[in-house]
mmCIF file of C-alpha atoms in Angstrom:
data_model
loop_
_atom_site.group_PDB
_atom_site.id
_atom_site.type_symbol
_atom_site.label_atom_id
_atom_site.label_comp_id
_atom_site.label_asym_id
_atom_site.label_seq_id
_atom_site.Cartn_x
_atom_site.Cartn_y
_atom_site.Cartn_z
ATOM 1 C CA UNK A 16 105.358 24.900 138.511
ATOM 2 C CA UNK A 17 107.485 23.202 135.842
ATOM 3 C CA UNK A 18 111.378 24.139 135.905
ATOM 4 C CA UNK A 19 114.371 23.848 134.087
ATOM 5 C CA UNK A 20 117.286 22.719 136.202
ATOM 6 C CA UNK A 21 120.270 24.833 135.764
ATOM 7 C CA UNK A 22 123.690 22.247 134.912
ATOM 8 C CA UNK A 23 127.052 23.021 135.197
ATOM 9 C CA UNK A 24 129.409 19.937 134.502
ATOM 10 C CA UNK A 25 131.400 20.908 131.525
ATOM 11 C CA UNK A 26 134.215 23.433 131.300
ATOM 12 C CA UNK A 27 135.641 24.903 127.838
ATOM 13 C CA UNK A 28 138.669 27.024 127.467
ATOM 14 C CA UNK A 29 140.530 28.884 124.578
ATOM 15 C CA UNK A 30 143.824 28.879 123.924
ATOM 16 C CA UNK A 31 145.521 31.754 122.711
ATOM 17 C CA UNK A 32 149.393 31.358 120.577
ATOM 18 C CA UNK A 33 151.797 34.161 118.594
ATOM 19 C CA UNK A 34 151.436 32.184 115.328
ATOM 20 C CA UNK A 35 154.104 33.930 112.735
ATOM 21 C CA UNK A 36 153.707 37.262 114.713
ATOM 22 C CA UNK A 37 150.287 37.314 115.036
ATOM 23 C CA UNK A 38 148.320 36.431 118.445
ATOM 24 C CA UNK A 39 145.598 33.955 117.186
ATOM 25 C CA UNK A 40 142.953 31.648 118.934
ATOM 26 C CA UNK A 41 142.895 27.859 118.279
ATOM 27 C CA UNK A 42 139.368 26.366 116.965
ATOM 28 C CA UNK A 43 138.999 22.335 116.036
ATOM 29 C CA UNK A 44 136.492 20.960 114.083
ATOM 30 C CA UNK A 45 134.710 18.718 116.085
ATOM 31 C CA UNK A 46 134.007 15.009 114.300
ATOM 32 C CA UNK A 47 130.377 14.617 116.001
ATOM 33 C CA UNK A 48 128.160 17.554 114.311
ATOM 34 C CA UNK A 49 131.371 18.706 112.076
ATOM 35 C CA UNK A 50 131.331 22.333 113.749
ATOM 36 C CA UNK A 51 134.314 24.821 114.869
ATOM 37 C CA UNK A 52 134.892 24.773 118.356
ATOM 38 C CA UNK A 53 137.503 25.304 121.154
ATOM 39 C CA UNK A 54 137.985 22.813 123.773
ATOM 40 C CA UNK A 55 135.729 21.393 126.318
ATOM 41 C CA UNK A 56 135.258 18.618 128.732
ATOM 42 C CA UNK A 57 133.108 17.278 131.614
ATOM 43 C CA UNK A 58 134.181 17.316 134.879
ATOM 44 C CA UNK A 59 135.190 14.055 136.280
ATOM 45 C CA UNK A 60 134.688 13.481 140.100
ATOM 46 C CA UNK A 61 137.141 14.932 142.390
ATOM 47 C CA UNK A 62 137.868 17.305 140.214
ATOM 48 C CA UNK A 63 138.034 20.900 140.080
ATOM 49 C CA UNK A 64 137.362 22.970 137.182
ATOM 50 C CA UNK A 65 140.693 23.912 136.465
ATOM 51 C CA UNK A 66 142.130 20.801 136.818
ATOM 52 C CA UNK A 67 139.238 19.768 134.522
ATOM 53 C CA UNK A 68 140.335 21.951 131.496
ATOM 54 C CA UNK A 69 143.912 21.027 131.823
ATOM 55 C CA UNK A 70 143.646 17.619 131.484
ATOM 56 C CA UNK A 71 141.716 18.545 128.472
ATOM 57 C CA UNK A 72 143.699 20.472 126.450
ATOM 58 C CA UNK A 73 146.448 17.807 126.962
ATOM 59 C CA UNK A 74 143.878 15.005 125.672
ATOM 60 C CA UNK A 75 142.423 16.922 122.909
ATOM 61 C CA UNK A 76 145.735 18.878 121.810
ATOM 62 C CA UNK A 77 148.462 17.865 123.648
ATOM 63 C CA UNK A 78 149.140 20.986 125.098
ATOM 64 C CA UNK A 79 150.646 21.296 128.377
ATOM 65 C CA UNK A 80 149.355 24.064 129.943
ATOM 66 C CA UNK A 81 151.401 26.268 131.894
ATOM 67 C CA UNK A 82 149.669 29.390 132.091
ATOM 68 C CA UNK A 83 146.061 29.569 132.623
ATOM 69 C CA UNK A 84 143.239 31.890 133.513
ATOM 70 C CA UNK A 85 139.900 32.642 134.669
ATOM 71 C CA UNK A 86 138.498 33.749 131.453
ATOM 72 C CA UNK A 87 135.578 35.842 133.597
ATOM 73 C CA UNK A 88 133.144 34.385 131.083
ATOM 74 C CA UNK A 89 130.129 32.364 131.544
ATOM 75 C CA UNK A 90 129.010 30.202 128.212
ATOM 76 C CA UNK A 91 124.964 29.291 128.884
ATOM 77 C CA UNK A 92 122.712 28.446 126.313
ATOM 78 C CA UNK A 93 119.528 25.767 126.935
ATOM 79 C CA UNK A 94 120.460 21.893 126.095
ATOM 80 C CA UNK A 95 116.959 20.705 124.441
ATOM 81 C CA UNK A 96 117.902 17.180 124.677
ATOM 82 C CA UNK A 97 118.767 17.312 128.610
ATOM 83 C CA UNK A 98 116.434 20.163 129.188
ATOM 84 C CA UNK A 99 118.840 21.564 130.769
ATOM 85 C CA UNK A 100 120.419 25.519 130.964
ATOM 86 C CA UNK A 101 124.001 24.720 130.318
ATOM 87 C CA UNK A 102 126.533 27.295 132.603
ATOM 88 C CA UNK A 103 130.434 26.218 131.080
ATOM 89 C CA UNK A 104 132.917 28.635 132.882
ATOM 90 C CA UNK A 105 135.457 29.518 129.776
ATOM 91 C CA UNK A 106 139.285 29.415 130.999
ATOM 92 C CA UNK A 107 141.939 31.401 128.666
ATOM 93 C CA UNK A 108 145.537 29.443 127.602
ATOM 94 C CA UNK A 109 148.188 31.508 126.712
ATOM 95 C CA UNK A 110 150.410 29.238 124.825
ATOM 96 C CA UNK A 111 154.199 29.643 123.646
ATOM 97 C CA UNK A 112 154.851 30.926 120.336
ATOM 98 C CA UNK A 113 153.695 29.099 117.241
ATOM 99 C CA UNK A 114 152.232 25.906 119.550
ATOM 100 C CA UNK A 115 152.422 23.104 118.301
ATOM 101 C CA UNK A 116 148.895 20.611 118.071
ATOM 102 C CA UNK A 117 148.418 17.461 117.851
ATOM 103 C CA UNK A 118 144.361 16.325 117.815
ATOM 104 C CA UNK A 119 142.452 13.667 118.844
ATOM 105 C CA UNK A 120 140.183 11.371 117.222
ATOM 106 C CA UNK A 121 137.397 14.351 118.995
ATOM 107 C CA UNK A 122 137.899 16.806 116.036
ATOM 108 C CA UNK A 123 138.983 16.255 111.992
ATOM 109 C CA UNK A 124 141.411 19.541 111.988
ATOM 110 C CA UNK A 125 142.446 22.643 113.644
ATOM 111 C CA UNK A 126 143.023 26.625 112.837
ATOM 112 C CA UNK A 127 144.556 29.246 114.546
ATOM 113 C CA UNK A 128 142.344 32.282 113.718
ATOM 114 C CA UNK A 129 142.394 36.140 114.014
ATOM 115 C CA UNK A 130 139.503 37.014 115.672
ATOM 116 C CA UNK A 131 137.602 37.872 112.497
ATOM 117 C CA UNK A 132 138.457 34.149 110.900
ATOM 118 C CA UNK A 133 137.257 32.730 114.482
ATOM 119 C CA UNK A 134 133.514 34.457 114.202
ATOM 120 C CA UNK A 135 133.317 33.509 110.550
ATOM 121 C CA UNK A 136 133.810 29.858 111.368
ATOM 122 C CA UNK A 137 131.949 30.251 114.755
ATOM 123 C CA UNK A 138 128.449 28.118 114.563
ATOM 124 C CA UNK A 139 126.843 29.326 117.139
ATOM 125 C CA UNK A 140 125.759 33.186 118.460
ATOM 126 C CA UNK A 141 127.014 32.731 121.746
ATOM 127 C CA UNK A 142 130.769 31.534 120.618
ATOM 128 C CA UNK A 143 131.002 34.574 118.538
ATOM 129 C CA UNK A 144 130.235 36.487 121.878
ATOM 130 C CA UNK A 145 132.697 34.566 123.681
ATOM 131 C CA UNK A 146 135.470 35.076 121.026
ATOM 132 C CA UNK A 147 135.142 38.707 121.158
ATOM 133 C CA UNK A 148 135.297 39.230 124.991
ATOM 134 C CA UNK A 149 138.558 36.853 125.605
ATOM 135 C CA UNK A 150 140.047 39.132 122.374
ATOM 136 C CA UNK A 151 139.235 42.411 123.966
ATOM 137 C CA UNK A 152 140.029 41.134 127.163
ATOM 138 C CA UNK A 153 142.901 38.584 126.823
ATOM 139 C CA UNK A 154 144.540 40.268 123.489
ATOM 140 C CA UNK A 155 143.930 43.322 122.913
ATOM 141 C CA UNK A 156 144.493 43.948 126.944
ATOM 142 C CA UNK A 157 146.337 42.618 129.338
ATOM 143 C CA UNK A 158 144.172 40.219 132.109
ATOM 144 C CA UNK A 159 144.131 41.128 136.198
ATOM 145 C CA UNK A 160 147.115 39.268 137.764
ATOM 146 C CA UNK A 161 143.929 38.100 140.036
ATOM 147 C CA UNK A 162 142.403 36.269 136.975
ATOM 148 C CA UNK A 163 145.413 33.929 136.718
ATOM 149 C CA UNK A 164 144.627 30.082 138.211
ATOM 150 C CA UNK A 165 148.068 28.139 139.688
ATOM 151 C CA UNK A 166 148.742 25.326 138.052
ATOM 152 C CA UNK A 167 149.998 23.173 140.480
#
């Protein structure tokens, strides 16, 4: 019997900012396939997961990350052109107050959107998922102390 292999080599994570008062999540607009996105990033060797999505938020943003967490959130969807089930653990960035970005040549332009913008511009069923949980769970509550990954 014919399977299809499970992969897990990329890691995403959103990053959350008080923009003018308001909490708000960051999407980009990626250059290849012109969606909204957050970020994400394979995992290089020797590194872990966490280390993976904090060298990518500095890459694709410039954002130093300071405090991260476990954002207790699996993304999976099927890759047709790897055959592949894709598993992406999603980390959560809570940023200072109206972060500053800076993007790479990865995406054409950002937004920081309410919730609401964020599953208007969303592409995909699944990120629209994913947006609501880390808003019910990283905004509109507080996470578990547990949930929160030392940066080192």
């Amino acid at each position: 019997m014919e399977m299809i292999p499970i992969r897990s080599a990329v890691v995403s994570g959103v990053a959350l900012s008080v923009i003018d008062g308001q909490t708000k999540m960051l999407l980009m607009k990626r250059s290849k396939g012109c969606f909204w996105c957050h970020v994400a990033g394979s995992i290089e060797p020797d590194e872990k997961g966490w280390q993976t999505i904090i060298r990518e938020f500095r890459e694709e943003t410039e954002i130093k990350v300071t405090e991260l967490y476990n954002g207790q959130y699996l993304e999976q969807f099927y890759e047709s052109s790897l055959n592949t089930i894709e598993m992406i653990p999603v980390f959560v960035v809570y940023c200072k107050p109206n972060q500053t970005i800076i993007i790479n040549h990865e995406h054409t332009e950002y937004k920081w959107c309410l919730l609401s913008e964020a599953i208007e511009l969303a592409e995909f069923p699944g990120q629209k998922l994913l947006y609501e949980h880390i808003w019910n769970n990283f905004v509109e509550s507080k996470p578990s102390k547990l949930m929160r990954v030392k940066v080192i």
